[in-house]
């Protein structure tokens, strides 16, 4: 049995949108007892990117043949499940209780915080740009306990 705990809608620099999830899987062990396993980000993988440098095959020779050597290993997260409302609905249907709906914008410069979206309809059907604008705009409530005088003003 699979239980989806959270669904993430991610926008990358190329403006493509992807899905990743946090899930809990339940099954039986060889002995027949119930076991669970947390499955986070199953819709991603780490693409290893070797970074090369050139060096002379024989450093003592002036015109030595150049050879390629691995200098470092880079990492880049690759996503495998593109965002589609149908895909989100499929994951959402496997929840057992609460399921977090989160948007992450990796399209710009600098770190941006993730934002929680309150409803599935809004998460699935609102364009990402509108969602991020709505979620990142501070929302305030007027506190009437301070006995402000808005009722008596021309604003009220």
JSON list of C-alpha atoms in Angstrom, two decimals:
[
{"chain": "A", "resi": 1, "resn": "UNK", "atom": "CA", "xyz": [0.00, 0.00, 0.00]},
{"chain": "A", "resi": 2, "resn": "UNK", "atom": "CA", "xyz": [1.29, 3.46, -0.86]},
{"chain": "A", "resi": 3, "resn": "UNK", "atom": "CA", "xyz": [0.46, 6.56, 1.18]},
{"chain": "A", "resi": 4, "resn": "UNK", "atom": "CA", "xyz": [1.36, 9.95, -0.30]},
{"chain": "A", "resi": 5, "resn": "UNK", "atom": "CA", "xyz": [2.37, 12.42, 2.41]},
{"chain": "A", "resi": 6, "resn": "UNK", "atom": "CA", "xyz": [3.34, 15.42, 0.23]},
{"chain": "A", "resi": 7, "resn": "UNK", "atom": "CA", "xyz": [3.33, 16.48, -3.43]},
{"chain": "A", "resi": 8, "resn": "UNK", "atom": "CA", "xyz": [5.79, 19.06, -4.73]},
{"chain": "A", "resi": 9, "resn": "UNK", "atom": "CA", "xyz": [5.27, 21.08, -7.91]},
{"chain": "A", "resi": 10, "resn": "UNK", "atom": "CA", "xyz": [8.64, 22.39, -9.07]},
{"chain": "A", "resi": 11, "resn": "UNK", "atom": "CA", "xyz": [9.44, 24.95, -11.76]},
{"chain": "A", "resi": 12, "resn": "UNK", "atom": "CA", "xyz": [12.97, 24.85, -13.17]},
{"chain": "A", "resi": 13, "resn": "UNK", "atom": "CA", "xyz": [15.07, 27.50, -14.93]},
{"chain": "A", "resi": 14, "resn": "UNK", "atom": "CA", "xyz": [13.83, 26.39, -18.36]},
{"chain": "A", "resi": 15, "resn": "UNK", "atom": "CA", "xyz": [10.23, 26.97, -17.11]},
{"chain": "A", "resi": 16, "resn": "UNK", "atom": "CA", "xyz": [9.38, 23.27, -17.21]},
{"chain": "A", "resi": 17, "resn": "UNK", "atom": "CA", "xyz": [7.32, 21.97, -14.30]},
{"chain": "A", "resi": 18, "resn": "UNK", "atom": "CA", "xyz": [7.88, 18.67, -12.53]},
{"chain": "A", "resi": 19, "resn": "UNK", "atom": "CA", "xyz": [6.41, 16.61, -9.70]},
{"chain": "A", "resi": 20, "resn": "UNK", "atom": "CA", "xyz": [8.11, 14.87, -6.80]},
{"chain": "A", "resi": 21, "resn": "UNK", "atom": "CA", "xyz": [6.52, 13.23, -3.76]},
{"chain": "A", "resi": 22, "resn": "UNK", "atom": "CA", "xyz": [7.11, 12.05, -0.23]},
{"chain": "A", "resi": 23, "resn": "UNK", "atom": "CA", "xyz": [5.49, 8.65, 0.28]},
{"chain": "A", "resi": 24, "resn": "UNK", "atom": "CA", "xyz": [5.24, 5.88, 2.83]},
{"chain": "A", "resi": 25, "resn": "UNK", "atom": "CA", "xyz": [4.99, 2.34, 1.48]},
{"chain": "A", "resi": 26, "resn": "UNK", "atom": "CA", "xyz": [3.57, -0.53, 3.53]},
{"chain": "A", "resi": 27, "resn": "UNK", "atom": "CA", "xyz": [4.07, -4.22, 2.87]},
{"chain": "A", "resi": 28, "resn": "UNK", "atom": "CA", "xyz": [4.78, -7.59, 4.44]},
{"chain": "A", "resi": 29, "resn": "UNK", "atom": "CA", "xyz": [8.20, -8.92, 5.38]},
{"chain": "A", "resi": 30, "resn": "UNK", "atom": "CA", "xyz": [9.28, -12.48, 4.60]},
{"chain": "A", "resi": 31, "resn": "UNK", "atom": "CA", "xyz": [8.04, -13.42, 8.07]},
{"chain": "A", "resi": 32, "resn": "UNK", "atom": "CA", "xyz": [4.63, -11.92, 7.35]},
{"chain": "A", "resi": 33, "resn": "UNK", "atom": "CA", "xyz": [4.90, -8.92, 9.66]},
{"chain": "A", "resi": 34, "resn": "UNK", "atom": "CA", "xyz": [3.84, -5.45, 8.53]},
{"chain": "A", "resi": 35, "resn": "UNK", "atom": "CA", "xyz": [6.74, -3.14, 7.60]},
{"chain": "A", "resi": 36, "resn": "UNK", "atom": "CA", "xyz": [6.91, 0.36, 6.21]},
{"chain": "A", "resi": 37, "resn": "UNK", "atom": "CA", "xyz": [9.48, 2.23, 4.15]},
{"chain": "A", "resi": 38, "resn": "UNK", "atom": "CA", "xyz": [9.71, 5.98, 3.52]},
{"chain": "A", "resi": 39, "resn": "UNK", "atom": "CA", "xyz": [10.10, 6.73, -0.19]},
{"chain": "A", "resi": 40, "resn": "UNK", "atom": "CA", "xyz": [11.16, 10.33, -0.75]},
{"chain": "A", "resi": 41, "resn": "UNK", "atom": "CA", "xyz": [11.71, 11.88, -4.16]},
{"chain": "A", "resi": 42, "resn": "UNK", "atom": "CA", "xyz": [11.22, 8.63, -6.11]},
{"chain": "A", "resi": 43, "resn": "UNK", "atom": "CA", "xyz": [10.51, 10.80, -9.17]},
{"chain": "A", "resi": 44, "resn": "UNK", "atom": "CA", "xyz": [14.09, 12.14, -9.24]},
{"chain": "A", "resi": 45, "resn": "UNK", "atom": "CA", "xyz": [17.60, 10.81, -9.67]},
{"chain": "A", "resi": 46, "resn": "UNK", "atom": "CA", "xyz": [21.10, 12.18, -9.22]},
{"chain": "A", "resi": 47, "resn": "UNK", "atom": "CA", "xyz": [22.77, 12.63, -12.61]},
{"chain": "A", "resi": 48, "resn": "UNK", "atom": "CA", "xyz": [26.50, 12.36, -12.10]},
{"chain": "A", "resi": 49, "resn": "UNK", "atom": "CA", "xyz": [28.50, 14.78, -14.24]},
{"chain": "A", "resi": 50, "resn": "UNK", "atom": "CA", "xyz": [32.24, 14.07, -14.46]},
{"chain": "A", "resi": 51, "resn": "UNK", "atom": "CA", "xyz": [34.32, 17.25, -14.85]},
{"chain": "A", "resi": 52, "resn": "UNK", "atom": "CA", "xyz": [37.52, 16.73, -16.81]},
{"chain": "A", "resi": 53, "resn": "UNK", "atom": "CA", "xyz": [40.86, 18.50, -17.03]},
{"chain": "A", "resi": 54, "resn": "UNK", "atom": "CA", "xyz": [43.59, 18.09, -19.62]},
{"chain": "A", "resi": 55, "resn": "UNK", "atom": "CA", "xyz": [47.11, 17.19, -18.64]},
{"chain": "A", "resi": 56, "resn": "UNK", "atom": "CA", "xyz": [50.18, 16.15, -20.61]},
{"chain": "A", "resi": 57, "resn": "UNK", "atom": "CA", "xyz": [50.75, 12.42, -20.89]},
{"chain": "A", "resi": 58, "resn": "UNK", "atom": "CA", "xyz": [54.46, 12.99, -20.34]},
{"chain": "A", "resi": 59, "resn": "UNK", "atom": "CA", "xyz": [55.05, 16.31, -18.49]},
{"chain": "A", "resi": 60, "resn": "UNK", "atom": "CA", "xyz": [58.80, 16.28, -19.35]},
{"chain": "A", "resi": 61, "resn": "UNK", "atom": "CA", "xyz": [58.12, 16.46, -23.10]},
{"chain": "A", "resi": 62, "resn": "UNK", "atom": "CA", "xyz": [57.26, 19.82, -24.57]},
{"chain": "A", "resi": 63, "resn": "UNK", "atom": "CA", "xyz": [54.81, 18.57, -27.23]},
{"chain": "A", "resi": 64, "resn": "UNK", "atom": "CA", "xyz": [53.42, 15.69, -25.22]},
{"chain": "A", "resi": 65, "resn": "UNK", "atom": "CA", "xyz": [50.02, 14.27, -26.10]},
{"chain": "A", "resi": 66, "resn": "UNK", "atom": "CA", "xyz": [47.27, 15.69, -23.85]},
{"chain": "A", "resi": 67, "resn": "UNK", "atom": "CA", "xyz": [45.08, 13.25, -21.98]},
{"chain": "A", "resi": 68, "resn": "UNK", "atom": "CA", "xyz": [41.78, 13.79, -20.23]},
{"chain": "A", "resi": 69, "resn": "UNK", "atom": "CA", "xyz": [41.52, 13.10, -16.51]},
{"chain": "A", "resi": 70, "resn": "UNK", "atom": "CA", "xyz": [38.51, 13.31, -14.19]},
{"chain": "A", "resi": 71, "resn": "UNK", "atom": "CA", "xyz": [39.07, 16.33, -11.94]},
{"chain": "A", "resi": 72, "resn": "UNK", "atom": "CA", "xyz": [35.79, 16.32, -10.03]},
{"chain": "A", "resi": 73, "resn": "UNK", "atom": "CA", "xyz": [32.33, 14.81, -9.98]},
{"chain": "A", "resi": 74, "resn": "UNK", "atom": "CA", "xyz": [29.36, 17.14, -10.29]},
{"chain": "A", "resi": 75, "resn": "UNK", "atom": "CA", "xyz": [25.77, 16.32, -9.37]},
{"chain": "A", "resi": 76, "resn": "UNK", "atom": "CA", "xyz": [22.51, 17.51, -10.87]},
{"chain": "A", "resi": 77, "resn": "UNK", "atom": "CA", "xyz": [19.03, 16.43, -9.82]},
{"chain": "A", "resi": 78, "resn": "UNK", "atom": "CA", "xyz": [16.97, 15.19, -12.78]},
{"chain": "A", "resi": 79, "resn": "UNK", "atom": "CA", "xyz": [13.19, 14.89, -12.64]},
{"chain": "A", "resi": 80, "resn": "UNK", "atom": "CA", "xyz": [11.27, 12.06, -14.31]},
{"chain": "A", "resi": 81, "resn": "UNK", "atom": "CA", "xyz": [7.58, 12.98, -13.83]},
{"chain": "A", "resi": 82, "resn": "UNK", "atom": "CA", "xyz": [6.37, 16.12, -15.62]},
{"chain": "A", "resi": 83, "resn": "UNK", "atom": "CA", "xyz": [3.62, 18.18, -13.98]},
{"chain": "A", "resi": 84, "resn": "UNK", "atom": "CA", "xyz": [0.13, 17.32, -15.18]},
{"chain": "A", "resi": 85, "resn": "UNK", "atom": "CA", "xyz": [-3.10, 17.75, -13.19]},
{"chain": "A", "resi": 86, "resn": "UNK", "atom": "CA", "xyz": [-3.95, 14.07, -13.86]},
{"chain": "A", "resi": 87, "resn": "UNK", "atom": "CA", "xyz": [-0.64, 12.95, -12.35]},
{"chain": "A", "resi": 88, "resn": "UNK", "atom": "CA", "xyz": [-1.20, 15.11, -9.27]},
{"chain": "A", "resi": 89, "resn": "UNK", "atom": "CA", "xyz": [-4.69, 13.62, -8.87]},
{"chain": "A", "resi": 90, "resn": "UNK", "atom": "CA", "xyz": [-3.28, 10.08, -9.11]},
{"chain": "A", "resi": 91, "resn": "UNK", "atom": "CA", "xyz": [-0.76, 10.78, -6.32]},
{"chain": "A", "resi": 92, "resn": "UNK", "atom": "CA", "xyz": [-3.35, 12.66, -4.24]},
{"chain": "A", "resi": 93, "resn": "UNK", "atom": "CA", "xyz": [-5.75, 9.69, -4.45]},
{"chain": "A", "resi": 94, "resn": "UNK", "atom": "CA", "xyz": [-3.19, 7.50, -2.64]},
{"chain": "A", "resi": 95, "resn": "UNK", "atom": "CA", "xyz": [-3.09, 9.71, 0.47]},
{"chain": "A", "resi": 96, "resn": "UNK", "atom": "CA", "xyz": [-4.31, 8.49, 3.84]},
{"chain": "A", "resi": 97, "resn": "UNK", "atom": "CA", "xyz": [-5.20, 11.64, 5.72]},
{"chain": "A", "resi": 98, "resn": "UNK", "atom": "CA", "xyz": [-3.31, 14.89, 5.22]},
{"chain": "A", "resi": 99, "resn": "UNK", "atom": "CA", "xyz": [-1.22, 15.48, 2.10]},
{"chain": "A", "resi": 100, "resn": "UNK", "atom": "CA", "xyz": [0.95, 18.58, 1.83]},
{"chain": "A", "resi": 101, "resn": "UNK", "atom": "CA", "xyz": [0.82, 20.53, -1.45]},
{"chain": "A", "resi": 102, "resn": "UNK", "atom": "CA", "xyz": [3.99, 22.54, -1.97]},
{"chain": "A", "resi": 103, "resn": "UNK", "atom": "CA", "xyz": [5.35, 24.69, -4.80]},
{"chain": "A", "resi": 104, "resn": "UNK", "atom": "CA", "xyz": [9.06, 25.32, -5.32]},
{"chain": "A", "resi": 105, "resn": "UNK", "atom": "CA", "xyz": [10.42, 27.88, -7.77]},
{"chain": "A", "resi": 106, "resn": "UNK", "atom": "CA", "xyz": [13.95, 27.06, -8.96]},
{"chain": "A", "resi": 107, "resn": "UNK", "atom": "CA", "xyz": [13.66, 29.23, -12.06]},
{"chain": "A", "resi": 108, "resn": "UNK", "atom": "CA", "xyz": [15.33, 32.41, -10.86]},
{"chain": "A", "resi": 109, "resn": "UNK", "atom": "CA", "xyz": [18.41, 33.65, -9.12]},
{"chain": "A", "resi": 110, "resn": "UNK", "atom": "CA", "xyz": [18.86, 33.03, -5.41]},
{"chain": "A", "resi": 111, "resn": "UNK", "atom": "CA", "xyz": [17.10, 30.80, -2.94]},
{"chain": "A", "resi": 112, "resn": "UNK", "atom": "CA", "xyz": [13.35, 31.06, -2.79]},
{"chain": "A", "resi": 113, "resn": "UNK", "atom": "CA", "xyz": [11.35, 29.42, -0.02]},
{"chain": "A", "resi": 114, "resn": "UNK", "atom": "CA", "xyz": [8.81, 26.68, -0.75]},
{"chain": "A", "resi": 115, "resn": "UNK", "atom": "CA", "xyz": [5.17, 27.67, -0.36]},
{"chain": "A", "resi": 116, "resn": "UNK", "atom": "CA", "xyz": [2.27, 25.58, 0.89]},
{"chain": "A", "resi": 117, "resn": "UNK", "atom": "CA", "xyz": [-0.91, 25.68, -1.20]},
{"chain": "A", "resi": 118, "resn": "UNK", "atom": "CA", "xyz": [-4.17, 25.13, 0.72]},
{"chain": "A", "resi": 119, "resn": "UNK", "atom": "CA", "xyz": [-6.36, 23.41, -1.90]},
{"chain": "A", "resi": 120, "resn": "UNK", "atom": "CA", "xyz": [-5.85, 20.68, -4.47]},
{"chain": "A", "resi": 121, "resn": "UNK", "atom": "CA", "xyz": [-7.88, 22.58, -7.08]},
{"chain": "A", "resi": 122, "resn": "UNK", "atom": "CA", "xyz": [-5.68, 25.66, -6.72]},
{"chain": "A", "resi": 123, "resn": "UNK", "atom": "CA", "xyz": [-2.49, 23.52, -6.76]},
{"chain": "A", "resi": 124, "resn": "UNK", "atom": "CA", "xyz": [-3.48, 21.63, -9.93]},
{"chain": "A", "resi": 125, "resn": "UNK", "atom": "CA", "xyz": [-5.28, 24.25, -12.00]},
{"chain": "A", "resi": 126, "resn": "UNK", "atom": "CA", "xyz": [-3.62, 27.61, -11.32]},
{"chain": "A", "resi": 127, "resn": "UNK", "atom": "CA", "xyz": [-0.70, 28.64, -13.55]},
{"chain": "A", "resi": 128, "resn": "UNK", "atom": "CA", "xyz": [2.59, 28.49, -11.63]},
{"chain": "A", "resi": 129, "resn": "UNK", "atom": "CA", "xyz": [3.30, 32.21, -12.03]},
{"chain": "A", "resi": 130, "resn": "UNK", "atom": "CA", "xyz": [-0.07, 33.08, -10.46]},
{"chain": "A", "resi": 131, "resn": "UNK", "atom": "CA", "xyz": [0.45, 30.56, -7.64]},
{"chain": "A", "resi": 132, "resn": "UNK", "atom": "CA", "xyz": [3.87, 31.88, -6.71]},
{"chain": "A", "resi": 133, "resn": "UNK", "atom": "CA", "xyz": [2.62, 35.47, -6.79]},
{"chain": "A", "resi": 134, "resn": "UNK", "atom": "CA", "xyz": [-0.36, 34.61, -4.57]},
{"chain": "A", "resi": 135, "resn": "UNK", "atom": "CA", "xyz": [1.71, 32.53, -2.14]},
{"chain": "A", "resi": 136, "resn": "UNK", "atom": "CA", "xyz": [4.55, 35.04, -1.79]},
{"chain": "A", "resi": 137, "resn": "UNK", "atom": "CA", "xyz": [2.28, 38.06, -1.20]},
{"chain": "A", "resi": 138, "resn": "UNK", "atom": "CA", "xyz": [1.88, 38.78, 2.53]},
{"chain": "A", "resi": 139, "resn": "UNK", "atom": "CA", "xyz": [-1.73, 38.68, 3.68]},
{"chain": "A", "resi": 140, "resn": "UNK", "atom": "CA", "xyz": [-2.79, 40.71, 6.69]},
{"chain": "A", "resi": 141, "resn": "UNK", "atom": "CA", "xyz": [-5.98, 40.88, 8.68]},
{"chain": "A", "resi": 142, "resn": "UNK", "atom": "CA", "xyz": [-7.07, 44.09, 10.28]},
{"chain": "A", "resi": 143, "resn": "UNK", "atom": "CA", "xyz": [-7.10, 43.67, 14.04]},
{"chain": "A", "resi": 144, "resn": "UNK", "atom": "CA", "xyz": [-10.19, 45.48, 15.38]},
{"chain": "A", "resi": 145, "resn": "UNK", "atom": "CA", "xyz": [-9.13, 44.88, 19.00]},
{"chain": "A", "resi": 146, "resn": "UNK", "atom": "CA", "xyz": [-7.13, 48.12, 18.88]},
{"chain": "A", "resi": 147, "resn": "UNK", "atom": "CA", "xyz": [-10.35, 50.10, 18.46]},
{"chain": "A", "resi": 148, "resn": "UNK", "atom": "CA", "xyz": [-9.15, 51.83, 15.33]},
{"chain": "A", "resi": 149, "resn": "UNK", "atom": "CA", "xyz": [-11.31, 54.59, 13.93]},
{"chain": "A", "resi": 150, "resn": "UNK", "atom": "CA", "xyz": [-11.79, 53.30, 10.38]},
{"chain": "A", "resi": 151, "resn": "UNK", "atom": "CA", "xyz": [-15.55, 53.15, 10.89]},
{"chain": "A", "resi": 152, "resn": "UNK", "atom": "CA", "xyz": [-15.64, 56.91, 11.44]},
{"chain": "A", "resi": 153, "resn": "UNK", "atom": "CA", "xyz": [-13.27, 57.76, 8.59]},
{"chain": "A", "resi": 154, "resn": "UNK", "atom": "CA", "xyz": [-13.97, 58.29, 4.90]},
{"chain": "A", "resi": 155, "resn": "UNK", "atom": "CA", "xyz": [-12.35, 54.84, 4.20]},
{"chain": "A", "resi": 156, "resn": "UNK", "atom": "CA", "xyz": [-14.78, 52.76, 6.23]}
]
